[in-house]
Short mmCIF file of C-alpha atoms and ligand atoms in Angstrom, two decimals:
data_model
loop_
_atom_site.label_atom_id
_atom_site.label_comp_id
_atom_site.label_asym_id
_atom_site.label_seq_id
_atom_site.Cartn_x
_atom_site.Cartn_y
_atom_site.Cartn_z
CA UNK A 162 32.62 136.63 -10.70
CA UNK A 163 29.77 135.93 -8.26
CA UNK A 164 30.58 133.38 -5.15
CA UNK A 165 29.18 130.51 -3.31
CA UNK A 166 28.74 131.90 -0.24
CA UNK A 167 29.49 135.63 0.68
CA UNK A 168 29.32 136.57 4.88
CA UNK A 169 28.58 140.37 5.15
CA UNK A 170 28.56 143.16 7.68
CA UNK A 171 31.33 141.11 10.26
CA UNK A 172 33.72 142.76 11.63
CA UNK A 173 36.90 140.33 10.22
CA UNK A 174 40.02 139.66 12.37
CA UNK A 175 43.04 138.28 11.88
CA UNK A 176 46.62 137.94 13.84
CA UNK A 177 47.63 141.33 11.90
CA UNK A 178 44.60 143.01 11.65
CA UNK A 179 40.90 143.83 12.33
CA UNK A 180 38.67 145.69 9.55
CA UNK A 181 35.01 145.67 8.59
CA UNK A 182 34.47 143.74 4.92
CA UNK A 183 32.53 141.26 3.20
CA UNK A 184 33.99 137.65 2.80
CA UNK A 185 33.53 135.61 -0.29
CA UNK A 186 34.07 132.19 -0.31
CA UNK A 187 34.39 129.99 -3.64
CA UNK A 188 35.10 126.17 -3.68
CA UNK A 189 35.82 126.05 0.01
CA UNK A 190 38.50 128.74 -0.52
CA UNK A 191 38.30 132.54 0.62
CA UNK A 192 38.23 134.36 -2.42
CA UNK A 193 37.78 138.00 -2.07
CA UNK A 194 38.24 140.51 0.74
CA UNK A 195 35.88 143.51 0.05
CA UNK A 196 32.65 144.94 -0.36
CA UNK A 197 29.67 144.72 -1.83
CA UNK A 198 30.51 140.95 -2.76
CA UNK A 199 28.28 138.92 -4.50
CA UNK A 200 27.11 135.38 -3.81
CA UNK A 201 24.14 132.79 -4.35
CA UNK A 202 24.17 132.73 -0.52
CA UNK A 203 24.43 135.06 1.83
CA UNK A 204 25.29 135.20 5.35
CA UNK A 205 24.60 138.48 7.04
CA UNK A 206 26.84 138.37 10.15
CA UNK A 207 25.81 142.43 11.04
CA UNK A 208 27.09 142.80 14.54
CA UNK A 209 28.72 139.78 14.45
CA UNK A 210 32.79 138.93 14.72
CA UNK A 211 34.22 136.57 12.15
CA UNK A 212 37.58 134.88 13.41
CA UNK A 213 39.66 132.33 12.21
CA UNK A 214 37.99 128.97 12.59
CA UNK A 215 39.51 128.12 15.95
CA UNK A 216 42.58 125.45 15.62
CA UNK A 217 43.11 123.33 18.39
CA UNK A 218 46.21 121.92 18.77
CA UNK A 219 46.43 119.92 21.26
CA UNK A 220 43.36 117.14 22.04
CA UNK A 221 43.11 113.72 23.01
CA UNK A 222 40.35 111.51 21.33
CA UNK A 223 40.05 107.91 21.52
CA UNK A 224 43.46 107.63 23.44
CA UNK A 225 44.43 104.02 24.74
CA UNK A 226 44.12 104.62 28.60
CA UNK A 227 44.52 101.44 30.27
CA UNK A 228 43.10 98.87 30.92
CA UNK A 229 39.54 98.99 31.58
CA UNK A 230 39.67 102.42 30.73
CA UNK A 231 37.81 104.41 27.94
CA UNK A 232 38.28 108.08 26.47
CA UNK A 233 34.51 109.68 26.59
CA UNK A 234 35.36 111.29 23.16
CA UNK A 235 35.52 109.33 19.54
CA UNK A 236 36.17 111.30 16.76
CA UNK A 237 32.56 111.70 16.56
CA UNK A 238 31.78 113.27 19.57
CA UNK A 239 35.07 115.21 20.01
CA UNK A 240 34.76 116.78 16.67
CA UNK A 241 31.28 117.35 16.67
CA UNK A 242 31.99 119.05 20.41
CA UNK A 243 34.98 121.06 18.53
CA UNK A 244 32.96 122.82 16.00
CA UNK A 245 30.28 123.60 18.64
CA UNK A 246 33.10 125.39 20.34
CA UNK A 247 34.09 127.56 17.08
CA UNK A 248 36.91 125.11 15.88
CA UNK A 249 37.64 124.43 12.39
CA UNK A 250 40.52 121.91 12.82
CA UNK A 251 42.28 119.82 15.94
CA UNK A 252 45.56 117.98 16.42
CA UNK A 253 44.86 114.80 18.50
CA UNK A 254 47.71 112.55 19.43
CA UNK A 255 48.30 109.22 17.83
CA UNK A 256 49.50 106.79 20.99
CA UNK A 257 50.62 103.40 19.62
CA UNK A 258 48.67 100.45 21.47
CA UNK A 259 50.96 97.89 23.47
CA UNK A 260 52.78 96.27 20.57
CA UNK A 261 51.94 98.69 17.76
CA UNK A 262 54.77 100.54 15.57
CA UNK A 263 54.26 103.75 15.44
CA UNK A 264 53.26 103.12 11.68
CA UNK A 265 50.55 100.73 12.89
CA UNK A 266 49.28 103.27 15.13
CA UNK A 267 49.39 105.59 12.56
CA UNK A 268 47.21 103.89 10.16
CA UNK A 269 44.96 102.62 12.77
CA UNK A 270 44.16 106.03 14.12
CA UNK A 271 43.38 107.06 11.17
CA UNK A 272 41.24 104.70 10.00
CA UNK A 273 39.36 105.70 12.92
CA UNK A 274 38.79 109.48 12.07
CA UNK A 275 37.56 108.11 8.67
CA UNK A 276 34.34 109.83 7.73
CA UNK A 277 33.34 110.44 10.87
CA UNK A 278 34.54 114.41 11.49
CA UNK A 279 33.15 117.46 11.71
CA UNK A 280 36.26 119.22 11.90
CA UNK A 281 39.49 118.90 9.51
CA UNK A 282 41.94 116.86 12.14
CA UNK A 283 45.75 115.80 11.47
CA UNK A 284 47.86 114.07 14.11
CA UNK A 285 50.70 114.55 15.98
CA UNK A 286 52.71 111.41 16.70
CA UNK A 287 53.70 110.16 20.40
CA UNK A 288 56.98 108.73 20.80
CA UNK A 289 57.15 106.54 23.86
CA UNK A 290 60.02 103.95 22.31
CA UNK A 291 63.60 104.84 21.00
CA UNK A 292 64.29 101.30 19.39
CA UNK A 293 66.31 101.53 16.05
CA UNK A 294 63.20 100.53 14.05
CA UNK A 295 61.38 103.42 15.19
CA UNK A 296 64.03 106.01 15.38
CA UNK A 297 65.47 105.03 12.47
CA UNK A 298 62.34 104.19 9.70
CA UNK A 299 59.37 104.76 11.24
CA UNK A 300 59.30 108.31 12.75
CA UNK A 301 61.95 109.67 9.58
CA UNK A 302 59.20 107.98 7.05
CA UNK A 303 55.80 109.78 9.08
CA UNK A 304 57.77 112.92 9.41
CA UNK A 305 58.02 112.81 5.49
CA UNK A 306 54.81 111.69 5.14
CA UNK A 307 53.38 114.98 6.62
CA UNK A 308 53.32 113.97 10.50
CA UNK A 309 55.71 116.81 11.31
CA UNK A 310 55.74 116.99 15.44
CA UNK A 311 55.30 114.78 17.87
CA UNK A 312 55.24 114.50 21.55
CA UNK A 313 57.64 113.08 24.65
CA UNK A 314 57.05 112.78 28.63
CA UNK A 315 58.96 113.46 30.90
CA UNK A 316 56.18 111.67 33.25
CA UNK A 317 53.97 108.42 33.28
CA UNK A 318 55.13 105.00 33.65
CA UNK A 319 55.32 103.56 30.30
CA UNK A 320 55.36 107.11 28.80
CA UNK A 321 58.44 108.85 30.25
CA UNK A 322 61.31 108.92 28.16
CA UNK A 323 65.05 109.26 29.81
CA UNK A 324 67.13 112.65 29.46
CA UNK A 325 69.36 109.68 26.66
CA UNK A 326 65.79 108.75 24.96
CA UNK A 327 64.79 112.53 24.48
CA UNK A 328 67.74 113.65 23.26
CA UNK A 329 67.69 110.40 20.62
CA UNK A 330 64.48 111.45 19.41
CA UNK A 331 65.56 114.74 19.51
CA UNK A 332 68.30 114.22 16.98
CA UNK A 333 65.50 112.71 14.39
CA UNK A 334 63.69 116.15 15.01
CA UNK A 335 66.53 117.88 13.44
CA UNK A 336 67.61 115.67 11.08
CA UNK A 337 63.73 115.64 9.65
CA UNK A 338 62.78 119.18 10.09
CA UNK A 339 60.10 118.22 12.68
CA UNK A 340 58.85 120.06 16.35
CA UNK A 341 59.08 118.56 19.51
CA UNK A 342 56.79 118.53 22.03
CA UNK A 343 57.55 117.96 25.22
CA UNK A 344 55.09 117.22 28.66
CA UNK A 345 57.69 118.62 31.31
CA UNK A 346 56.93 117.15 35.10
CA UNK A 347 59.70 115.00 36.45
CA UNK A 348 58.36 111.43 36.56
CA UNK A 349 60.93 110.12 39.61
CA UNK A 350 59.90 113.11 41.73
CA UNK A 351 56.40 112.67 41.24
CA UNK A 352 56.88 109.08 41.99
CA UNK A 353 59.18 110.04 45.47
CA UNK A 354 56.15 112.27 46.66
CA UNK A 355 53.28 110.02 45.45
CA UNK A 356 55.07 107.18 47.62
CA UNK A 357 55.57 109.56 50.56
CA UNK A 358 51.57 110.68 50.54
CA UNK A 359 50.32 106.81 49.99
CA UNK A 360 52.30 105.95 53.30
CA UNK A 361 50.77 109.14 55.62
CA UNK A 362 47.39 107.94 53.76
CA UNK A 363 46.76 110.92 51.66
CA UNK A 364 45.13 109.29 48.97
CA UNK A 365 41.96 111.12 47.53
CA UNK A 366 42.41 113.35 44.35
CA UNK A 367 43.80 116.48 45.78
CA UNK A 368 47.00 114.71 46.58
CA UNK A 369 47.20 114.36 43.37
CA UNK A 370 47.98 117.93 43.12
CA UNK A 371 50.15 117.56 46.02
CA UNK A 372 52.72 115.21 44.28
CA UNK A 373 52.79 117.51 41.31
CA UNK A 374 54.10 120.71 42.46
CA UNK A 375 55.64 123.67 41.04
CA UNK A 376 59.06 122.70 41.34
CA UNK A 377 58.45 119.41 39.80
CA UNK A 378 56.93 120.99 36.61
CA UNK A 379 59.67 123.96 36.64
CA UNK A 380 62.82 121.71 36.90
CA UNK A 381 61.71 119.83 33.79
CA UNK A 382 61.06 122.19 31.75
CA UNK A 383 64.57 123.65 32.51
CA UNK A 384 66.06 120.25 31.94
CA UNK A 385 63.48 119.78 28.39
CA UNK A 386 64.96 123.02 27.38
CA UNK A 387 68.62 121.92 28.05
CA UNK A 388 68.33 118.78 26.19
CA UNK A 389 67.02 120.77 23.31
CA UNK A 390 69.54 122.92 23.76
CA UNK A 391 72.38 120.29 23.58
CA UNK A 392 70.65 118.60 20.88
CA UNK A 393 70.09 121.63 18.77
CA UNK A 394 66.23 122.08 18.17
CA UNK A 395 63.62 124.30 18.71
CA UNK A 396 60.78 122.86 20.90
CA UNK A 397 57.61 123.45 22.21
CA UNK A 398 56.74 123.31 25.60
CA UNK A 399 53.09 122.16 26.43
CA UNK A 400 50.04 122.58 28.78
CA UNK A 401 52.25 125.22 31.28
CA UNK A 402 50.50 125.87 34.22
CA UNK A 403 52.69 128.20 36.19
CA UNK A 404 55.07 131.08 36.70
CA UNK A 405 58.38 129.45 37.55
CA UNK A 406 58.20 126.95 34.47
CA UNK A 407 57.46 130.18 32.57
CA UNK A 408 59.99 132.41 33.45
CA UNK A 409 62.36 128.86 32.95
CA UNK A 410 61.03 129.22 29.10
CA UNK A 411 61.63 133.47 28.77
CA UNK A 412 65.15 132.81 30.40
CA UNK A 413 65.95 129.63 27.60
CA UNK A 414 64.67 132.56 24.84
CA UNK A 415 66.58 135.20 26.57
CA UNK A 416 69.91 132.57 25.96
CA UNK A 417 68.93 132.36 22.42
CA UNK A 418 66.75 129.14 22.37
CA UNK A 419 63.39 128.83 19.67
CA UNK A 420 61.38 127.41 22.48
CA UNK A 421 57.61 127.94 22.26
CA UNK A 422 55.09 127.26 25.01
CA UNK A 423 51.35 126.44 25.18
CA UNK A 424 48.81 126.92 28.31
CA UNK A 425 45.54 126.27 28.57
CA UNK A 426 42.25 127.29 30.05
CA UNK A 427 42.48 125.35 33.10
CA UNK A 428 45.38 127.61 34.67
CA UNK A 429 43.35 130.31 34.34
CA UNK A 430 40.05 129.44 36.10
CA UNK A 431 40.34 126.54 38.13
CA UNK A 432 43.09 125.68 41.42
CA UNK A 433 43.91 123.08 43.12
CA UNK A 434 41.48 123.21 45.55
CA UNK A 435 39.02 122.16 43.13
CA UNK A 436 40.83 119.04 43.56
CA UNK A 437 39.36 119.28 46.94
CA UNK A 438 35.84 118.91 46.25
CA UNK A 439 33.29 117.27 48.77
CA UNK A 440 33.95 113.44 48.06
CA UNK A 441 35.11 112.22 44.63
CA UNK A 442 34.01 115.33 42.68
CA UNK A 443 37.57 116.64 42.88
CA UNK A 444 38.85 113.38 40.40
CA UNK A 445 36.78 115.86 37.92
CA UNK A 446 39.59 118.40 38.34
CA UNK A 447 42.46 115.47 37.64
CA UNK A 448 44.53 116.52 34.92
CA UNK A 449 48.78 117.11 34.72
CA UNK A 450 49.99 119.48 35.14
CA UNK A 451 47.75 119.85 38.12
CA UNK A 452 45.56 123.63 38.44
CA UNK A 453 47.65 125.54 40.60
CA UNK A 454 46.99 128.42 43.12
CA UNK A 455 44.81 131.38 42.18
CA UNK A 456 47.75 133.20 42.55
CA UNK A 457 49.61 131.67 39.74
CA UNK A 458 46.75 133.00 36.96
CA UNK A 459 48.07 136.92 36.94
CA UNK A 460 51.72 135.04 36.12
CA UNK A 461 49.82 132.49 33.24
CA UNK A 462 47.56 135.89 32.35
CA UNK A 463 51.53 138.04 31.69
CA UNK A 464 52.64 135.35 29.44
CA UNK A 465 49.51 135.35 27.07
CA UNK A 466 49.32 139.31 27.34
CA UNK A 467 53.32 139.40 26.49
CA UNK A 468 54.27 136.87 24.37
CA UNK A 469 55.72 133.84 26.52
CA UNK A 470 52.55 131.95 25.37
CA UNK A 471 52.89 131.37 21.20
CA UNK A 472 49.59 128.73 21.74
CA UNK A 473 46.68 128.41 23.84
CA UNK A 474 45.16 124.65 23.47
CA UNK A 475 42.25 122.85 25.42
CA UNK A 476 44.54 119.81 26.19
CA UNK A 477 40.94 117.95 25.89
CA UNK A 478 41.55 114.95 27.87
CA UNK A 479 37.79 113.49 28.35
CA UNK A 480 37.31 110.90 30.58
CA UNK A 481 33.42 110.02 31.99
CA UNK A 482 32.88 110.74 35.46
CA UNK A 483 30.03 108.31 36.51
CA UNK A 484 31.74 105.37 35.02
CA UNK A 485 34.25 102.77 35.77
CA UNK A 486 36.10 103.46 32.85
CA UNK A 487 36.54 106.53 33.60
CA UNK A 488 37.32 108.66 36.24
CA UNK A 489 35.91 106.00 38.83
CA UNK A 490 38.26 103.41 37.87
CA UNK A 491 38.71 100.83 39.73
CA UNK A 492 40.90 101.51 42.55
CA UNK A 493 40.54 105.33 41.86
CA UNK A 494 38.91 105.91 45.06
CA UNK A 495 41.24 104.05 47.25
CA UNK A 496 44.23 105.88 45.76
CA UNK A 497 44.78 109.14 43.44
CA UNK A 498 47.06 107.34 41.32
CA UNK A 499 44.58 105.32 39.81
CA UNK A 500 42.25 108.42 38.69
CA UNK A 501 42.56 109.04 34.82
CA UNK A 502 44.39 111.99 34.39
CA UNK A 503 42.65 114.90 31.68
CA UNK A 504 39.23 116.82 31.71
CA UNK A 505 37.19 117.97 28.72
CA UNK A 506 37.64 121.21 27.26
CA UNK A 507 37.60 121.46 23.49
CA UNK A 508 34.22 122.85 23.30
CA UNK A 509 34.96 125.73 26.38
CA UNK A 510 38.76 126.74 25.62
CA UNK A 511 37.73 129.60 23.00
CA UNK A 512 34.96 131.17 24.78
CA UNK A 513 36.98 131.09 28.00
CA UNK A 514 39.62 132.87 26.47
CA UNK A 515 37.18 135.43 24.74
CA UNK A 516 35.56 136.21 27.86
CA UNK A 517 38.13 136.04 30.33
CA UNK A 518 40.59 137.74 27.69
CA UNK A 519 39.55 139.88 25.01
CA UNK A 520 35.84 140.77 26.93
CA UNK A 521 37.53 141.74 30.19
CA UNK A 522 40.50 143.89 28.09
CA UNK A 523 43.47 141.38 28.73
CA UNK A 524 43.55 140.91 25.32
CA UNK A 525 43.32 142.12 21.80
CA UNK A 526 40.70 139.97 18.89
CA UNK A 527 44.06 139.97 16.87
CA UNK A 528 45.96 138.23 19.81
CA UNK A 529 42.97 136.04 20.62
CA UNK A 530 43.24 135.20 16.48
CA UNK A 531 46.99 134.70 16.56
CA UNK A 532 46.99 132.08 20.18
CA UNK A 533 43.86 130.50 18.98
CA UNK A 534 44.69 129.63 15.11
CA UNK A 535 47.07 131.80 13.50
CA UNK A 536 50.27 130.19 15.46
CA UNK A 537 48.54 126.77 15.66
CA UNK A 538 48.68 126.65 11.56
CA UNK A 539 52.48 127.80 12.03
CA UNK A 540 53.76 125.82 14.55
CA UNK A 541 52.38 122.24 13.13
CA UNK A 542 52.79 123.15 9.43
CA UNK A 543 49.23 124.28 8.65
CA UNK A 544 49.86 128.12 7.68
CA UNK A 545 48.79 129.59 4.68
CA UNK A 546 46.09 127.33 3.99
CA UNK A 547 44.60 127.38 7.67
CA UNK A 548 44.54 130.01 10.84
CA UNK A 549 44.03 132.97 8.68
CA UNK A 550 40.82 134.93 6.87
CA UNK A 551 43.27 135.79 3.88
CA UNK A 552 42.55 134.99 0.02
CA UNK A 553 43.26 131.46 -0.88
CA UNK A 554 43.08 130.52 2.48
CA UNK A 555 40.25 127.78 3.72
CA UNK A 556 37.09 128.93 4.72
CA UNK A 557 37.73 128.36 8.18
CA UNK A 558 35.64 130.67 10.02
CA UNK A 559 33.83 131.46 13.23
CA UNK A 560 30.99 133.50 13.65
CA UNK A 561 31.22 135.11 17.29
CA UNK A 562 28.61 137.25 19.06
CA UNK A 563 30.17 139.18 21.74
CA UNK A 564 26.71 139.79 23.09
CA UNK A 565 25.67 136.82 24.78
CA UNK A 566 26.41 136.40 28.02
CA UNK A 567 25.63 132.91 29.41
CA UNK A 568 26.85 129.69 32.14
CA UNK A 569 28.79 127.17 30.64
CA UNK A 570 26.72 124.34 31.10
CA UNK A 571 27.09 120.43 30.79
CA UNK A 572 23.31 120.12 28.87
CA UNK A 573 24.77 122.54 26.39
CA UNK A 574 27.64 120.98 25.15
CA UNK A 575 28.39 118.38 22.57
CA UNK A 576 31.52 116.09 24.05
CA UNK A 577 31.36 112.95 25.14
CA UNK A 578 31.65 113.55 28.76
CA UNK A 579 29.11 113.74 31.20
CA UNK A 580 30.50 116.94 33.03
CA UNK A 581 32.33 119.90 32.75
CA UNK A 582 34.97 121.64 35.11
CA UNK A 583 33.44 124.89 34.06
CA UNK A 584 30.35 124.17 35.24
CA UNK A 585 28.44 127.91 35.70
CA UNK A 586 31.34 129.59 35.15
CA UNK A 587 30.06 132.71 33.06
CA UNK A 588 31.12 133.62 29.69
CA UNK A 589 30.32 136.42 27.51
CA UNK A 590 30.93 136.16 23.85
CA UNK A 591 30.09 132.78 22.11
CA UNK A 592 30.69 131.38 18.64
CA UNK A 593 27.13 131.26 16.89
CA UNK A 594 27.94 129.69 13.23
CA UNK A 595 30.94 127.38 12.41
CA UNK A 596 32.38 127.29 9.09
CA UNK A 597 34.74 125.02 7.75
CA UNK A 598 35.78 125.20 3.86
CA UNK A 599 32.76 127.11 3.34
CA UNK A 600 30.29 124.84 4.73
CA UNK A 601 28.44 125.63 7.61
CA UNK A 602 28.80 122.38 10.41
CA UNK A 603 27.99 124.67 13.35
CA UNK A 604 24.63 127.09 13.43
CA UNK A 605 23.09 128.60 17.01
CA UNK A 606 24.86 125.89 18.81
CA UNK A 607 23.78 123.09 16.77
CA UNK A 608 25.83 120.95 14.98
CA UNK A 609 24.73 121.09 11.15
CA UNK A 610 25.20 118.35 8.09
CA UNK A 611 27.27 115.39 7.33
CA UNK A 612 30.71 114.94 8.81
CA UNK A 613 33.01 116.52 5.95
CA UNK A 614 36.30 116.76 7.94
CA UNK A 615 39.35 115.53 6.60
CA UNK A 616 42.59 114.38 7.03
CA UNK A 617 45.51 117.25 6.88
CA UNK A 618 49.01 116.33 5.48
CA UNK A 619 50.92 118.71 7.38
CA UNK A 620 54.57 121.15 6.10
CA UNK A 621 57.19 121.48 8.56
CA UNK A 622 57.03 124.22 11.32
CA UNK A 623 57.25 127.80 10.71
CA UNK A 624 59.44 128.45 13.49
CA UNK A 625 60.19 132.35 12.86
CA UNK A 626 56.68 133.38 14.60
O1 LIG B 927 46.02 115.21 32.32
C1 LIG B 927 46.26 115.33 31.15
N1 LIG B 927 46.68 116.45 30.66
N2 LIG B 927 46.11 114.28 30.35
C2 LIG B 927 46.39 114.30 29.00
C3 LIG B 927 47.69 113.74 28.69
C4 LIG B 927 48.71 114.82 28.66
O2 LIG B 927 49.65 114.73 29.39
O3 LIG B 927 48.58 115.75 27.90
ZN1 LIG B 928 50.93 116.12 28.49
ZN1 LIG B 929 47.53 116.47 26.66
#
């Protein structure tokens, strides 16, 4: 039987596997793996690498963020910026307004997504209250309804959760089959040093670095694995951007805990001196956890190359940087604390990882597959049908050319912002055609056609990686 679309002459990764074989896609759904496929159209992808469509799991779109203060991305923009980058599908985070239920929130966020995607998107929830109504109806119900992880802090007022509060909502994790989350930085440390650099008058945005160091990231994520420990869950550890927390996750594994950890591009490439930039440009480098020392990347580098990293996510956090609502907020450049914390980074975070991983020989294409999509899919509930090039799967694929070698640049890119951290940082190896359930939303950098992504009802994790 003929297809709808057939891609020939790529060479086709997966997390298990690399070979050279025509695709064929039917209905939106990888049908055969083989040759000499038949299809009414044909994509010849000679030269070319075809990868899972990349899955993003970690994103922030249209994020309350204060007052005053507005996320660059909608889910216009973000998405459309997403499948420019290779990605097929993202996970923002669904933040209940002042006053919202987490139900409200729920069906508010999504009502925003609605028809407006260019990537397939499903949520995970945030869970900033421990009342009985919303540990003990609404988070069981969204867990059921396919909502299966959500995500606590450790840090930021209004955010941060006690050790009591996480190990509350860690209990309704278990009982519901669902995966934590968990931002590790200790919130009344932060607060101790912020307090100590206002008074000595060390106020621009690399003291914002400053008040988030190493220890303050490592002790949490001991004490997140502890609680999960106590409480008897797996977890996932997010955005890590160091050695100590690190080893604190291989040493929780090493006592027999299912903990899994993310990083991102960010503690790869950039420090904390770019926090020190000439003026304000250093609020463009504001994000927690804070870039670290160069010397922290080899450590970050060992984890993705061995295993302590299951996930590598943007953490695409995009706030403008010419603007009042966004990173020059009001007050933001009489004090650090007032800078909105996240930079943009959905469209960047595979070809940074391509380049600086699998082009420089860090990395295999099957690791690359398994950090960028495969364990994504797992982790939140998404595997078989996304994260893989395997019959019945989606057609959730990238197109990559390893040839091109070019600057990331801000006039290139599709987000919301109006920077990037990456600015001229060079990259070789760059997604070239997006395709998501067989249609193409992504060709030569352009974004293509009508927004077709959807919402994703998601399983509960797959937590035997
Ligand atoms: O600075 C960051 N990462 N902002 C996003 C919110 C978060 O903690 O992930
Ligand atoms: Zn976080
Ligand atoms: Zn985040």
């Amino acid at each position: 039987m003929t297809h709808d679309t057939v891609i020939t002459g790529a060479r086709v990764v997966t997390a298990s596997g690399a070979t050279q074989c025509d695709i064929g896609i039917r209905s939106g759904q990888i049908a055969t793996l083989g040759s000499e496929l038949e299809g009414h159209e044909v994509i010849d992808a000679s030269g070319l690498i075809a990868l899972p469509g990349g899955i993003d799991s970690h994103v922030h779109i249209s994020q309350p963020s204060g007052p005053g203060i507005e996320m660059a991305d909608d889910f216009t923009t973000g998405t459309r910026s997403a499948a420019c980058g290779g990605n097929t599908t993202i996970l923002p985070f669904c933040l209940p307004e002042e006053g919202q239920t987490l139900r409200e929130a729920v069906t508010a966020y999504r009502a925003k997504a609605e028809g407006k995607c260019m990537t397939d998107v499903s949520f995970h929830l945030i869970v900033k209250e421990t009342d009985p109504v919303t540990l003990g109806q609404d988070l069981p119900a969204l867990i059921q309804a396919g909502y299966t992880s959500f995500k606590v802090f450790m840090t930021y007022a209004g955010l941060a959760l006690s050790d009591r509060q996480i190990l509350d909502v860690m209990a309704v994790a278990k009982e519901q089959n669902a995966m934590v989350m968990i931002h590790a930085e200790n919130e009344d440390a932060i607060e101790f040093l912020r307090d100590q650099a206002e008074r000595a008058g060390e106020t621009g945005p690399y003291h914002h670095a400053t008040t988030r160091p190493v220890p303050v990231e490592r002790e949490a994520t001991h004490r997140a694995i502890s609680l999960a420990e106590i409480a008897g869950v797996p977890l996932t550890i997010v955005h890590v951007s160091n050695g100590e927390a690190t080893e604190e996750i291989v040493r929780g594994r090493q006592r027999g805990m299912t903990v899994f950890a993310e990083t991102c591009p960010q503690y790869i490439t950039l420090t904390a001196q770019d926090l020190d930039r000439d003026g304000f440009e250093g609020a463009k480098y504001v994000c927690s956890p804070p870039p670290r020392s160069s010397d922290e990347w080899p450590k970050i580098w060992a984890g993705i190359e061995q295993g302590a990293f299951d996930l590598f996510s943007s953490d695409h956090c995009p706030f403008r940087f010419n603007d009042p609502a966004g990173k020059d907020a009001a007050g933001a450049r009489n004090t650090f604390r007032n800078i909105p914390n996240g930079i943009p980074g959905v469209e960047t975070r595979l070809p940074i990882l391509f380049s600086e991983g699998v082009m420089k020989g860090r990395i295999s294409l099957e690791r690359f597959a398994a950090i960028t999509a495969t364990n994504h899919a797992r982790l939140y509930g998404l595997f078989p049908r996304k994260g893989a090039i395997m019959v019945g799967a989606d057609a959730d694929i990238a197109l990559w050319d390893p040839c091109i070698t070019k600057l990331i640049q801000q006039a290139d890119l599709h987000h919301g912002s109006d920077y990037t951290p990456w600015e001229g940082f060079e990259v070789t190896g760059w997604p070239v055609r997006t395709i998501l359930r067989g249609e193409t939303v992504m060709k030569d950098g352009m974004p293509i056609g009508a927004p077709i992504g959807t919402h994703l009802e998601r399983e509960a994790p797959d937590v035997l990686l």
